[in-house]
C-alpha positions in Angstrom: -4.8 19.7 20.4 -4.9 22.6 17.8 -7.8 23.5 15.6 -5.6 22.6 12.6 -5.3 19.0 13.7 -7.1 16.3 11.9 -7.4 12.6 12.6 -4.4 10.8 11.3 -5.3 9.0 8.1 -3.9 5.8 9.7 -7.0 5.9 11.9 -9.0 4.5 8.9 -7.5 1.1 9.3 -7.9 1.1 13.1 -11.6 2.1 12.8 -12.3 -0.6 10.2 -10.5 -3.3 12.3 -12.8 -2.4 15.2 -15.9 -2.4 13.1 -15.2 -5.6 11.1 -12.4 -7.5 12.9 -13.2 -10.9 11.4 -14.0 -9.8 7.8 -11.3 -10.5 5.2 -8.9 -7.5 4.6 -6.3 -8.9 2.2 -6.2 -12.0 0.0 -2.9 -13.1 -1.5 -3.1 -16.3 -3.5 -4.2 -19.0 -1.0 -3.5 -16.9 2.1 -5.8 -14.3 3.7 -5.8 -11.9 6.6 -8.7 -10.3 8.5 -8.9 -6.7 9.4 -7.9 -7.6 13.0 -4.9 -9.5 11.7 -3.7 -6.6 9.6 -4.2 -4.0 12.4 -2.3 -6.2 14.9 0.6 -6.6 12.4 0.7 -2.9 11.6 0.8 -2.0 15.3 3.6 -4.6 15.8 5.7 -3.2 13.0 5.1 0.4 14.2 6.4 -0.6 17.6 9.4 -2.4 16.0 10.4 0.6 14.0 10.1 2.8 17.1 12.3 0.4 19.0 14.8 0.8 16.2 14.9 4.5 16.6 12.4 5.7 13.8 10.6 8.8 15.0 7.5 10.8 13.9 8.2 12.8 10.7 10.9 10.5 9.4 10.7 8.9 6.0 10.1 5.2 5.3 11.2 4.1 1.8 9.6 0.9 0.4 10.9 -1.0 -2.7 8.5 -3.9 -3.3 6.0 -5.4 -5.7 2.4 -5.7 -4.5 2.2 -7.9 -1.4 0.8 -7.9 2.1 3.8 -6.1 3.5 3.7 -3.3 1.0 0.0 -2.8 1.8 0.8 -2.7 5.5 3.8 -0.4 5.2 1.7 2.7 4.4 -0.5 2.2 7.5 2.6 1.7 9.6 4.1 5.0 8.3 0.8 6.9 8.6 0.1 5.7 12.2 3.6 6.6 13.3 3.3 10.1 11.8 6.0 9.2 9.4 6.1 9.8 5.6 5.5 6.8 3.3 7.9 6.8 0.3 6.9 3.9 -2.0 8.8 3.5 -5.2 8.2 2.0 -8.7 9.7 -1.4 -8.3 10.9 -1.3 -11.9 13.5 1.5 -11.3 17.2 0.8 -11.2 19.4 0.8 -8.1 20.8 4.2 -9.0 17.4 5.7 -9.5 16.3 4.3 -6.1 19.4 5.6 -4.5 18.4 9.1 -5.7 14.9 8.8 -4.2 16.3 7.6 -0.9 18.8 10.4 -0.7 16.3 13.1 -1.9 13.6 12.0 0.5 16.1 11.6 3.4 14.8 8.1 4.2 15.6 6.8 7.7 14.3 3.3 7.1 14.0 1.1 4.0 11.8 -1.9 3.6 12.6 -4.0 0.5 11.3 -7.2 -1.0 13.7 -10.1 -1.4 15.1 -10.0 -4.9 16.0 -6.3 -4.7 19.3 -6.8 -2.9 21.3 -4.7 -5.4 18.9 -1.8 -4.8 19.2 -2.1 -1.0 23.0 -2.3 -1.2 23.1 0.9 -3.3 20.8 2.8 -0.9 22.8 1.6 2.1 26.0 2.8 0.4 24.7 6.2 -0.7 22.2 7.4 1.8 23.6 9.2 4.8 20.2 9.3 6.7 19.5 5.6 6.5 19.4 3.9 9.9 17.3 0.7 9.4 17.2 -1.8 6.5 14.3 -4.4 6.6 13.9 -7.3 4.2 10.6 -8.8 3.1 11.4 -12.5 2.7 13.8 -15.0 4.2 16.1 -13.8 6.9 19.6 -12.4 6.1 22.2 -12.4 8.8 23.0 -8.7 8.6 19.5 -7.3 8.1 16.2 -7.2 9.9 13.4 -9.5 8.7 10.0 -7.9 8.3 8.2 -11.0 9.6 10.6 -11.5 12.5 10.0 -7.9 13.6 6.3 -8.3 13.4 6.4 -11.6 15.3 8.5 -10.2 18.1 6.2 -7.3 18.7 2.7 -8.9 18.1 0.3 -8.1 20.8 1.8 -4.7 21.7 -0.5 -1.7 21.4 0.5 1.3 19.4 -1.1 4.7 19.9 -1.7 6.6 16.6 0.2 9.8 16.4 -1.7 13.1 16.3 -0.8 15.1 13.2 -1.5 18.6 11.8 -3.6 19.2 8.7 -0.5 20.0 6.6 1.8 17.2 7.9 3.0 15.1 5.0 2.1 11.4 4.9 3.2 10.3 1.4 5.9 11.4 -1.0 4.1 10.5 -4.3 7.0 10.3 -6.8 6.2 10.8 -10.5 8.6 11.2 -13.4 7.1 14.5 -14.6 8.2 15.6 -18.1 11.9 16.4 -17.6 14.8 15.6 -15.3 14.7 13.4 -12.2 11.5 12.2 -10.5 9.6 14.8 -8.5 7.7 14.2 -5.2 4.2 15.4 -4.9 3.8 15.9 -1.1 0.4 14.5 0.0 -0.7 15.5 3.5 -3.1 14.0 6.1 -5.6 16.8 5.6 -5.5 16.6 1.8 -5.9 12.8 1.7 -8.8 12.8 4.2 -10.5 15.2 1.7 -9.5 13.0 -1.3 -10.8 9.8 0.4 -14.1 11.5 1.2 -14.6 12.9 -2.3 -13.6 9.6 -4.0 -16.1 7.6 -1.9 -18.8 10.1 -2.8 -18.0 10.3 -6.6 -16.1 7.3 -7.7 -17.3 4.2 -5.8 -20.4 5.4 -3.9 -22.2 2.8 -1.8 -19.1 0.8 -1.1 -19.2 -1.1 2.1 -17.6 -4.0 4.0 -19.2 -6.6 1.7 -17.3 -5.1 -1.3 -14.1 -6.5 -2.8 -11.3 -4.6 -4.7 -8.5 -6.1 -6.8 -5.1 -4.6 -7.3 -3.9 -4.8 -10.9 -1.6 -1.8 -10.7 1.2 -1.0 -8.2 -0.1 0.1 -4.8 2.9 2.4 -4.7 1.1 4.8 -7.1 -2.6 5.5 -8.1 -3.8 2.1 -7.1 -2.6 2.9 -3.6 -4.9 5.9 -3.4 -7.8 3.7 -4.5 -6.8 1.2 -1.8 -7.3 3.9 0.9 -11.0 4.3 -0.2 -11.7 0.6 0.2 -10.0 0.3 3.6 -12.1 3.3 4.8 -15.2 1.2 4.1 -13.9 -2.2 5.0 -13.8 -3.6 1.5 -11.3 -6.4 1.1 -8.3 -6.3 -1.3 -7.3 -9.2 -3.6 -3.7 -9.2 -4.8 -2.8 -10.6 -8.2 -0.3 -13.4 -8.2 2.9 -13.6 -10.2 5.2 -11.1 -11.7 3.4 -10.4 -14.9 -0.2 -9.4 -15.6 -2.5 -12.2 -17.0 -6.0 -11.2 -18.1 -7.4 -14.6 -17.6 -6.2 -14.8 -14.0 -7.8 -11.4 -13.4 -11.2 -12.6 -14.7 -10.9 -15.8 -12.8 -10.2 -13.9 -9.5 -13.1 -11.5 -10.2 -15.5 -14.5 -10.5 -13.9 -16.4 -7.5 -14.0 -13.4 -5.1 -17.0 -11.5 -6.5 -14.8 -8.4 -7.1 -16.8 -5.2 -7.2 -14.2 -2.4 -8.0 -10.8 -1.8 -9.3 -8.4 1.0 -10.3 -6.4 0.6 -13.5 -5.0 2.4 -16.6 -6.4 2.5 -20.2 -3.9 0.0 -21.6 -4.9 -2.6 -19.0 -8.6 -1.9 -19.6 -8.1 -2.6 -23.3 -6.2 -5.8 -22.6 -9.0 -7.0 -20.2 -12.0 -6.3 -22.4 -10.4 -7.6 -25.6 -9.1 -10.9 -24.1 -11.1 -14.0 -25.0 -11.4 -15.0 -21.4 -13.7 -12.1 -20.6 -16.7 -14.1 -21.7 -15.7 -17.3 -19.9 -16.0 -15.9 -16.4 -18.8 -14.3 -14.4 -18.0 -10.7 -13.9 -21.5 -9.5 -13.0 -20.3 -8.5 -9.5 -18.0 -5.8 -11.0 -19.6 -2.4 -10.5 -16.8 0.2 -10.8 -13.8 0.2 -13.0 -11.9 3.4 -12.3 -9.1 4.3 -14.7 -6.7 7.2 -15.0 -3.8 8.4 -17.2 -5.8 9.0 -20.5 -6.7 12.2 -22.4 
């Protein structure tokens, strides 16, 4: 082990699963999973990808709305020493194809409904070896849930990484031209998580609850890391469009304590008439970004 090595960021999930195995990790509508459930599923998928030939340092592209599998996919990538390449699910097939080719993605995980995107990536990306579908099985593709099920119970050792090893290609549109990837490293993100816990949501612990109102593929995904580090559970919003009343209803139901969002959504939430019909006294931290 070199002095420059740090603990793989994926170790945050493993540590939390050992400390709080039976506490809720993720809530998605009427379904929920404990930290032990999630850690076992992540280990299973990591072993499945290894069996399919995905190696340390390779890129895993993910095209999906917020769901359990998107949440898990980052921890799978981190623990394998791979690079997580999540995308904005609103982009076109051609735009996704560019990201896949630019990143050199070896594996792609996509949500059912994005078949056109998957076909375009498969057609254009010379490095792609594995295509995995979140949703019902398709004959010519791997099913995410089938892969997890077939490898459940298998242990996966977290890869050792260097301080500067990349763990996330954080794509942003920038101001001109094609999207650009900010390269986030294990060392950098360990630093970010520590600082955010100290400055943005201090005092957060395993009794806290976060809610995802923005895509976990971007800034909300960084905020998710902080909560996992402390064992705070994550509530996923249902549906394909944002409904302020559903948000306030979930805040009351799950005693949500923190969230990450953007100014336009903050404005929608505080101006909606439902804000006064639900108990939101549990909410301590509302972190927002993307404003002057």
